Short mmCIF file of C-alpha atoms in Angstrom, two decimals:
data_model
loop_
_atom_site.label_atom_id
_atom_site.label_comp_id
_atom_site.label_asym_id
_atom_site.label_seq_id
_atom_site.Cartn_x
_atom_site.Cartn_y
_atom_site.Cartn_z
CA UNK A 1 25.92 -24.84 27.64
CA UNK A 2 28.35 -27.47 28.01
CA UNK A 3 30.95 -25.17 28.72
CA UNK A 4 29.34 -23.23 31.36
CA UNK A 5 28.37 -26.40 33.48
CA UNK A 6 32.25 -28.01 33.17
CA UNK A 7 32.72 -24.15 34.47
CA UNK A 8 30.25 -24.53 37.57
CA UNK A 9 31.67 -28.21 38.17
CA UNK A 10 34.86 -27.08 39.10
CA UNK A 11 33.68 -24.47 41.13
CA UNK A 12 34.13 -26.52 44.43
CA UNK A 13 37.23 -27.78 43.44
CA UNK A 14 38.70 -24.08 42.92
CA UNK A 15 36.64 -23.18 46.08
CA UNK A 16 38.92 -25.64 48.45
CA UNK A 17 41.79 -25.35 46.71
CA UNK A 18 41.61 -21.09 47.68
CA UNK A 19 40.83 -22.03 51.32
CA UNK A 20 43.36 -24.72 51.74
CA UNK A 21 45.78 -22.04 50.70
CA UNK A 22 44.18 -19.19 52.58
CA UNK A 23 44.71 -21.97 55.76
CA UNK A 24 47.90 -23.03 55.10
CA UNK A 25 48.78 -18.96 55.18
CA UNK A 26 47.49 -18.80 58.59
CA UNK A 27 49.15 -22.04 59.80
CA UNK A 28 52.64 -20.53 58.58
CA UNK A 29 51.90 -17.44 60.41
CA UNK A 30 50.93 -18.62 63.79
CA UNK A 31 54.09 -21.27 63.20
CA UNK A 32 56.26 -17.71 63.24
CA UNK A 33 54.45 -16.64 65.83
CA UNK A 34 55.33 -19.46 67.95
CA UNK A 35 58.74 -19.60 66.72
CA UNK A 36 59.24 -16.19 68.10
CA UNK A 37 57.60 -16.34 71.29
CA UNK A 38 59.78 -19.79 72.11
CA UNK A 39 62.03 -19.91 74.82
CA UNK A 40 65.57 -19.48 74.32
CA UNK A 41 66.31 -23.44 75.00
CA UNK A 42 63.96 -23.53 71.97
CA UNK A 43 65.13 -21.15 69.86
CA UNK A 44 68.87 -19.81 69.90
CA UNK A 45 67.69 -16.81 68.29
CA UNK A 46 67.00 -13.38 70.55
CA UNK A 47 63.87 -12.81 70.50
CA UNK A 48 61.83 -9.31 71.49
CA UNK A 49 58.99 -11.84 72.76
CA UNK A 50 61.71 -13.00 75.32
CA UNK A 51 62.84 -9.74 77.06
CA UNK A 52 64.55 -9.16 79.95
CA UNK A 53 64.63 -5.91 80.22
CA UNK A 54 62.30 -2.38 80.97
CA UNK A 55 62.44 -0.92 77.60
CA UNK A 56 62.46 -4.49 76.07
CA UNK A 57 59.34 -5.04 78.20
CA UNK A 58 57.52 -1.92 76.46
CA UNK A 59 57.84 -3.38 72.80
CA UNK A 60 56.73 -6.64 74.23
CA UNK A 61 53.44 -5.13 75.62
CA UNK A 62 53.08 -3.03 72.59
CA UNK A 63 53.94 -6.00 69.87
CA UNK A 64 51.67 -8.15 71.41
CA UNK A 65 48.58 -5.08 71.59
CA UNK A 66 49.17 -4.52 67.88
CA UNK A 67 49.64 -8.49 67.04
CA UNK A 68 45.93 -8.95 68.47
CA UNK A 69 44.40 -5.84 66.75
CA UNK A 70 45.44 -6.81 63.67
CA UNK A 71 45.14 -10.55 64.37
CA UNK A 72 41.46 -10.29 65.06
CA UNK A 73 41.36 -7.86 61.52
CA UNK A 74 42.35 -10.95 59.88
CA UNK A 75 40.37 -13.14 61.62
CA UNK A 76 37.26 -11.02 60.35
CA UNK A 77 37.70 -10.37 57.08
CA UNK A 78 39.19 -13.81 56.61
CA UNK A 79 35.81 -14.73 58.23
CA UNK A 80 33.61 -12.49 55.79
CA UNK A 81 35.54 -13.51 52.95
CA UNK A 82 35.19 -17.02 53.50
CA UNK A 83 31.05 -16.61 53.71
CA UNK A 84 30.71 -14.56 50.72
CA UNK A 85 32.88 -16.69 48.75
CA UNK A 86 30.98 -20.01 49.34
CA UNK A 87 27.77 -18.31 50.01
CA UNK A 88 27.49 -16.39 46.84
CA UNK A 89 28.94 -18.97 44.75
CA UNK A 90 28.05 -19.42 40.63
CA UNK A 91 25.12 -21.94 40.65
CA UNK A 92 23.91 -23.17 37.62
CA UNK A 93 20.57 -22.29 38.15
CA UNK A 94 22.07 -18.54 37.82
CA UNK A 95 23.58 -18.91 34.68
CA UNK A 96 20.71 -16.91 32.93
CA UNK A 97 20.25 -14.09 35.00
CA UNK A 98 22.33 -11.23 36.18
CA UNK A 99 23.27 -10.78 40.35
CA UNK A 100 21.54 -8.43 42.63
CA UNK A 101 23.47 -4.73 41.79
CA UNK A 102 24.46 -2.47 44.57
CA UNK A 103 25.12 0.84 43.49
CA UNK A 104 26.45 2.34 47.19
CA UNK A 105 25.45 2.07 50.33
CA UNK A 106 26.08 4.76 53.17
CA UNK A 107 26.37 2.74 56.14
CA UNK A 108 29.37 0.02 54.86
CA UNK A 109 30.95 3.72 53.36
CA UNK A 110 30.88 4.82 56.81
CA UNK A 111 31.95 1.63 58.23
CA UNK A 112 34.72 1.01 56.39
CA UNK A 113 35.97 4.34 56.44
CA UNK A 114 35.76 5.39 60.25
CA UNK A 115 36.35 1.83 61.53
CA UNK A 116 40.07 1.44 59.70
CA UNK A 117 40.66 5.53 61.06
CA UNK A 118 39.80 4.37 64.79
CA UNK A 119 42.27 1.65 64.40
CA UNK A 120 45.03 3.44 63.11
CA UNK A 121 44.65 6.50 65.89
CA UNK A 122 44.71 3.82 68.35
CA UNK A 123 47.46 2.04 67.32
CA UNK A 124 49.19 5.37 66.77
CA UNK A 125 48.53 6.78 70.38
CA UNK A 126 49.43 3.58 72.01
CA UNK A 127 53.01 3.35 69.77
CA UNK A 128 53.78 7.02 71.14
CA UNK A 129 52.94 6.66 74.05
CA UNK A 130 55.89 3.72 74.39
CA UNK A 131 58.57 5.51 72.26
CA UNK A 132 57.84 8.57 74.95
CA UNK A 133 58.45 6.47 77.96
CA UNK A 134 61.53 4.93 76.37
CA UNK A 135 63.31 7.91 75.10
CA UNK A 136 62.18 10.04 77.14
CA UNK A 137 63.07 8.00 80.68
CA UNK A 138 65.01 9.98 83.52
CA UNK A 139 68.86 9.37 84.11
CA UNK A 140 68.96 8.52 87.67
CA UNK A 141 71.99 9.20 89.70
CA UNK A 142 73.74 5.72 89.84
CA UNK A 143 72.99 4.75 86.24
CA UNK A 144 76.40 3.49 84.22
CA UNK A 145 77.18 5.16 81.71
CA UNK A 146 78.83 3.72 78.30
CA UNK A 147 79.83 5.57 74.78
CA UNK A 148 79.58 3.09 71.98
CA UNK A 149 81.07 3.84 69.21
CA UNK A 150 80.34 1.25 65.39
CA UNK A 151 83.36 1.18 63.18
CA UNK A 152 83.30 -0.97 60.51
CA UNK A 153 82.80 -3.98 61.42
CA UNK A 154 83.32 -4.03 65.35
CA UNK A 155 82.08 -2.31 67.95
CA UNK A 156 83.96 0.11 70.62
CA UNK A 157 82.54 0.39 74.22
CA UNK A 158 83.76 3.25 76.35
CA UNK A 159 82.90 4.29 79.85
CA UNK A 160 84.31 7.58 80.64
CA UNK A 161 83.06 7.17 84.23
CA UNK A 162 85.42 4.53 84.87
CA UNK A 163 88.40 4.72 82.76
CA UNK A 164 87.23 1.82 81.39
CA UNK A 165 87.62 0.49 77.16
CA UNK A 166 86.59 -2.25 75.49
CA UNK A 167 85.15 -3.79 72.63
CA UNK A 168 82.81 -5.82 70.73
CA UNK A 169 82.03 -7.30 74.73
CA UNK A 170 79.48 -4.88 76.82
CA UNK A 171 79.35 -5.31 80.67
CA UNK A 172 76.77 -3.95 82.11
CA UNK A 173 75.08 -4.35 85.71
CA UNK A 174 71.80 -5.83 86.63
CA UNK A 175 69.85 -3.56 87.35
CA UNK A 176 67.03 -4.33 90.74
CA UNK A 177 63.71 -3.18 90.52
CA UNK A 178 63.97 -2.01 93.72
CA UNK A 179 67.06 0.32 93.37
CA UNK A 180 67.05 0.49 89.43
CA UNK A 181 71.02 0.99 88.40
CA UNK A 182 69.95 1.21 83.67
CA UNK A 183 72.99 1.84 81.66
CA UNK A 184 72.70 4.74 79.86
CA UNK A 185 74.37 4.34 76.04
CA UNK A 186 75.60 7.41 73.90
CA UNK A 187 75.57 6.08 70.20
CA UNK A 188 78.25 7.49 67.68
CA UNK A 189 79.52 5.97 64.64
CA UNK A 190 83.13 6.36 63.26
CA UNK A 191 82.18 5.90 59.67
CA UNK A 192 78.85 4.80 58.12
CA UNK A 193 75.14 4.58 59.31
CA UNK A 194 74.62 1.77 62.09
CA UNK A 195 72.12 0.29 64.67
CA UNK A 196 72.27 -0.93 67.54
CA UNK A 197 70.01 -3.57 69.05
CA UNK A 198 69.62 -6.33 71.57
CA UNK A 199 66.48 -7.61 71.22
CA UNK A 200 65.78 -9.04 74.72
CA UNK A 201 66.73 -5.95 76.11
CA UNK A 202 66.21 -2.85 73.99
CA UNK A 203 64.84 -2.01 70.58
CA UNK A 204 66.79 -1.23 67.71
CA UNK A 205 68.56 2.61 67.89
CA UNK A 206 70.76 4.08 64.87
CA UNK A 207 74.09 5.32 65.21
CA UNK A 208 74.51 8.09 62.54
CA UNK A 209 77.68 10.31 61.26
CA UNK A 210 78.10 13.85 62.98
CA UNK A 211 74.68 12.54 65.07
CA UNK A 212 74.72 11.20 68.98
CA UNK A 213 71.36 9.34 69.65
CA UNK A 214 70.75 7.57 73.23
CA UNK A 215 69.60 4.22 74.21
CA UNK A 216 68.96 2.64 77.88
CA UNK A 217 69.30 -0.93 79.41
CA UNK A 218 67.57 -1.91 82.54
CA UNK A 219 68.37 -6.07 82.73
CA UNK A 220 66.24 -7.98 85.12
CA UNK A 221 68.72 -10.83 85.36
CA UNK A 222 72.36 -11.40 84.85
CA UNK A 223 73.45 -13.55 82.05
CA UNK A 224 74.46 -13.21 78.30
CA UNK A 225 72.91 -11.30 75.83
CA UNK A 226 73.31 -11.54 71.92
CA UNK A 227 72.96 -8.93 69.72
CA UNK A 228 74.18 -7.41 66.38
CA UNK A 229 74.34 -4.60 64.21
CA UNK A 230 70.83 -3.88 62.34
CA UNK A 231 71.66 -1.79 59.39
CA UNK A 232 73.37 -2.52 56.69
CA UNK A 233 76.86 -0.80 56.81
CA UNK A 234 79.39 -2.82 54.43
CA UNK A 235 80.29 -6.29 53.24
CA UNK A 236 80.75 -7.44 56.92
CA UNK A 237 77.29 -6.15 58.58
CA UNK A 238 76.37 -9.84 59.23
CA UNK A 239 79.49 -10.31 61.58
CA UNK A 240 78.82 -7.32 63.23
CA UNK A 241 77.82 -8.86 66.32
CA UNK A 242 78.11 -7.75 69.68
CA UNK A 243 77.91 -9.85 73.27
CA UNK A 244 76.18 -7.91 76.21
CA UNK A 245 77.03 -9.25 79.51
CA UNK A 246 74.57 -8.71 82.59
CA UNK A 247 76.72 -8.95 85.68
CA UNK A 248 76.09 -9.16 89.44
CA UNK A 249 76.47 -5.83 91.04
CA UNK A 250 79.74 -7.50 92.77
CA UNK A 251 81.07 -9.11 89.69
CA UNK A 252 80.59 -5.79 87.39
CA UNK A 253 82.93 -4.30 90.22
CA UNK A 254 85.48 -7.15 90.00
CA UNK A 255 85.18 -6.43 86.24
CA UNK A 256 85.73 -2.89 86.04
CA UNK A 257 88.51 -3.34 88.47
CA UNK A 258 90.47 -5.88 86.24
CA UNK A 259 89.95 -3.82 83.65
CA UNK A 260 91.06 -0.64 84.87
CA UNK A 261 94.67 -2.33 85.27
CA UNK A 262 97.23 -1.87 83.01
CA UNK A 263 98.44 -4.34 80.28
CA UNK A 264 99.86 -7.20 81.77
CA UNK A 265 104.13 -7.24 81.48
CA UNK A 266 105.78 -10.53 81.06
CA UNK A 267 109.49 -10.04 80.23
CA UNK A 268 109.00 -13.58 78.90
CA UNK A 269 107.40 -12.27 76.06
CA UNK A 270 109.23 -9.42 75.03
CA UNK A 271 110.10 -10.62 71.90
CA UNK A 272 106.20 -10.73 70.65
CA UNK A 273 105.76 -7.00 72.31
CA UNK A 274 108.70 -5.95 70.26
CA UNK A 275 106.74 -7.11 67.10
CA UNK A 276 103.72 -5.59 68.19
CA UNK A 277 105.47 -2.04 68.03
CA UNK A 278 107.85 -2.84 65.15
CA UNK A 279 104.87 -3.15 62.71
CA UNK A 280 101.72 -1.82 61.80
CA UNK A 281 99.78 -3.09 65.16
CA UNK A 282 100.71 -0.04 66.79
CA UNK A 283 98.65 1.99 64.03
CA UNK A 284 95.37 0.77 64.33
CA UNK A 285 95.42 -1.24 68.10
CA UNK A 286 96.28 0.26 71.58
CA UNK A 287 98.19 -1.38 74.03
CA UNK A 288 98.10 0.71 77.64
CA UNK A 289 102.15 0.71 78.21
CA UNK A 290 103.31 0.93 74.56
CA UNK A 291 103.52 2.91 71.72
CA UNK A 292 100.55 1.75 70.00
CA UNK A 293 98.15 4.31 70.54
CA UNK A 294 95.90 3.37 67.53
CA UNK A 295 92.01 3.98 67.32
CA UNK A 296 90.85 2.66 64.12
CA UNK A 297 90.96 -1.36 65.61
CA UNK A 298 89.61 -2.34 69.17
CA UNK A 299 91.94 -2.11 72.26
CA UNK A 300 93.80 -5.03 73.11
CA UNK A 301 94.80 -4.06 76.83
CA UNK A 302 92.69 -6.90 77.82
CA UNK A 303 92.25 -8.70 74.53
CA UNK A 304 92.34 -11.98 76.94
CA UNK A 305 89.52 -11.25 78.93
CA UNK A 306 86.88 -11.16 75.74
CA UNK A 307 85.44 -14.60 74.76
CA UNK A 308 85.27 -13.99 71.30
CA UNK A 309 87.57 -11.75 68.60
CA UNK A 310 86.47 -10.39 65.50
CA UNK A 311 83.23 -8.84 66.49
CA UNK A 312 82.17 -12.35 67.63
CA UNK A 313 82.88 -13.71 64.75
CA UNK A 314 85.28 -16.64 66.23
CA UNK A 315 86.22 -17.94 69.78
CA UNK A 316 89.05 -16.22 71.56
CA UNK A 317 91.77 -19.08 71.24
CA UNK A 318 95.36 -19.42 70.14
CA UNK A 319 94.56 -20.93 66.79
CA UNK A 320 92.01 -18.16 65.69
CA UNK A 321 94.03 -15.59 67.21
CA UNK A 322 97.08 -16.93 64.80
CA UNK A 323 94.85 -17.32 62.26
CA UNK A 324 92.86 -13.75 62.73
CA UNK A 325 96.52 -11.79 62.36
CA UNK A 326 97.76 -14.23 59.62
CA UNK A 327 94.57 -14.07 57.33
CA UNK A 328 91.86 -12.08 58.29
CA UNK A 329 89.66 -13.10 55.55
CA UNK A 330 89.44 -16.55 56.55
CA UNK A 331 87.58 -15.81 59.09
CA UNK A 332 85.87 -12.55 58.18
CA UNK A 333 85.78 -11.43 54.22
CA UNK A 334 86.16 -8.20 53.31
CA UNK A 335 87.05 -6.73 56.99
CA UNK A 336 89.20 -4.02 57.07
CA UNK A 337 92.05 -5.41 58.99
CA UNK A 338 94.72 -6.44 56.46
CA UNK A 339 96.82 -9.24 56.74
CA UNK A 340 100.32 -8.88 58.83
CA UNK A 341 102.49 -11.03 56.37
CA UNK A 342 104.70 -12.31 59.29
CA UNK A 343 107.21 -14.68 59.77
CA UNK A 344 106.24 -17.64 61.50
CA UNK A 345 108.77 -17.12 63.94
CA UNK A 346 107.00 -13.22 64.44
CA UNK A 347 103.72 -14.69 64.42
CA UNK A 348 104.04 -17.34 66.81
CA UNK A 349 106.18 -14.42 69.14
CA UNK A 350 103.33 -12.35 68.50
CA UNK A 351 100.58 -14.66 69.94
CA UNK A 352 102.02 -15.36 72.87
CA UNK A 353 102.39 -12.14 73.90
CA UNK A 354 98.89 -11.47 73.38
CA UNK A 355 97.50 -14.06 75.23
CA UNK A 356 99.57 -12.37 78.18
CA UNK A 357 96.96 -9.52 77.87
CA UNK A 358 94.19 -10.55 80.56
#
């Protein structure tokens, strides 16, 4: 007898200590919540509750439309649970005598069988009806269009309709409401399974061997753009980022323009070209104007005119450019690029020539 009322004693005690922990669950997940709906001044991380973009816009509406359906599912059963716990609680004055048994009862049966179906065909109709619009969206006439290739661990951008390669970088136009101008993206990979995705402007899209799958951008406003690849692909996949910027009309022009020149020639630097074709550069990097031809590395026509190397894995400077050739590893493990084993003399040639490349 003892026993059982030291058992009923600490029945409150277990009772709060379930709730507090039931409450703390539900403090953590609005905390996410608000973590992901913060503004980017708040939160360096891209965020699908911060879009800037049409398709972007559609998993916004949709996230938020399944985020309240099952938010107010929680909210009830939390709510039910809650009443039956402490309303059906062991007294002591039950201890002798057995609870009320219900063997079945048609109506909850029914409830809980065609209320979780209703959900799920809603939830269901209103997810198609989003990946339709998105995938299915018209080309229009003036849209840009870009091939993007994933290698291992970069990214290759190519825009057939303008003579135009680059990597790791994506320019793209705003596009105006009033005279929409999306990009259009064909997505190909060169070796293993990869995804695409910006978050604040499009949702995630895989790039497969021997497969092309299609994405769209339709930016609101100009700016930068963060990004990344979103499958695992190799020892790298983390570094695999990618830098989307949303230009002006007039200053995507200017762009394409500068980039539709060809390799800048300073006899100056000569020396540092000479190494670039006397070694293996030329096999894996192209150079518009020289012999390298290579397509298993990104382009370095314009290396100059990219803010970042290595997939965005370090700032475009001298010293990580020196450093990038010299030891790859050091800055990205386990990428594919090997290391050059130059002189320092070669090296130092070598940089300067590439900084020539605007």
């Amino acid at each position: 007898m003892r026993i059982v009322e030291t058992i009923h004693k600490a029945d409150w005690p277990a009772i709060i200590s379930r709730v507090t922990g039931v409450t703390l669950l539900l403090a953590g997940v609005l905390l996410a919540a608000g973590l992901c709906a913060a503004t980017p001044q708040g939160n360096s991380v891209p965020s699908i509750f911060d879009s800037h973009s049409t398709p972007a816009d559609s998993i916004r509406h949709l996230s938020f439309f399944v985020l309240g359906v099952t938010g107010l599912i929680f909210l009830v059963v939390f709510s039910l649970l809650s009443y039956v716990v402490v309303k059906f609680r062991s007294r002591a004055a039950d201890t002798e005598r057995e609870p009320a048994q219900v063997y079945g009862s048609t109506q909850i049966e029914l409830a809980w069988t065609i209320i979780p179906i209703l959900i799920v065909v809603v939830l269901f109709l209103a997810t198609a009806r989003v990946i339709h619009a998105i995938q299915d969206a018209p080309k229009p006439a003036e849209a840009v269009e870009v091939t993007a290739v994933g290698h291992q661990f970069w990214w290759e951008f190519r825009y057939p309709g303008l003579g135009v390669v680059t990597a790791n970088e994506l320019h793209i136009p705003v596009s105006d409401p009033a005279r929409p101008t999306p990009t259009f993206l064909k997505l190909l990979s060169a070796d293993t399974d990869h995804s695409f995705w910006i978050p604040q402007l499009a949702g995630k899209t895989d790039l497969i061997p021997n497969r092309v799958n299609e994405t769209w951008l339709d930016p609101h406003q100009t700016g930068l753009f963060l990004g990344q690849c979103a499958q695992y692909c190799g020892t790298q996949h983390a570094k695999m980022l990618l830098r989307v910027y949303v230009d002006s009309p007039e200053d995507f022009k200017v762009w394409v323009r500068r980039q539709q020149q060809p390799a800048n020639e300073d006899e100056k630097e000569a020396k540092g070209r000479h190494v670039f074709e006397s070694t293996a550069c030329l096999n894996c990097h192209a150079i518009s104007g020289t012999n390298g031809t290579g397509r298993f590395g990104p382009d370095l026509t314009h290396l100059m005119s990219r803010r970042t190397i290595a997939s965005g894995a370090a700032e475009n400077n001298s010293q990580n450019l020196r450093l990038w050739i010299q030891n790859p590893d050091s800055i990205k493990p386990g990428s594919l690029m090997p290391a050059m084993k130059l002189s320092d003399t070669e090296l130092d040639a070598l940089v300067r020539y590439l900084e020539t490349l605007q």
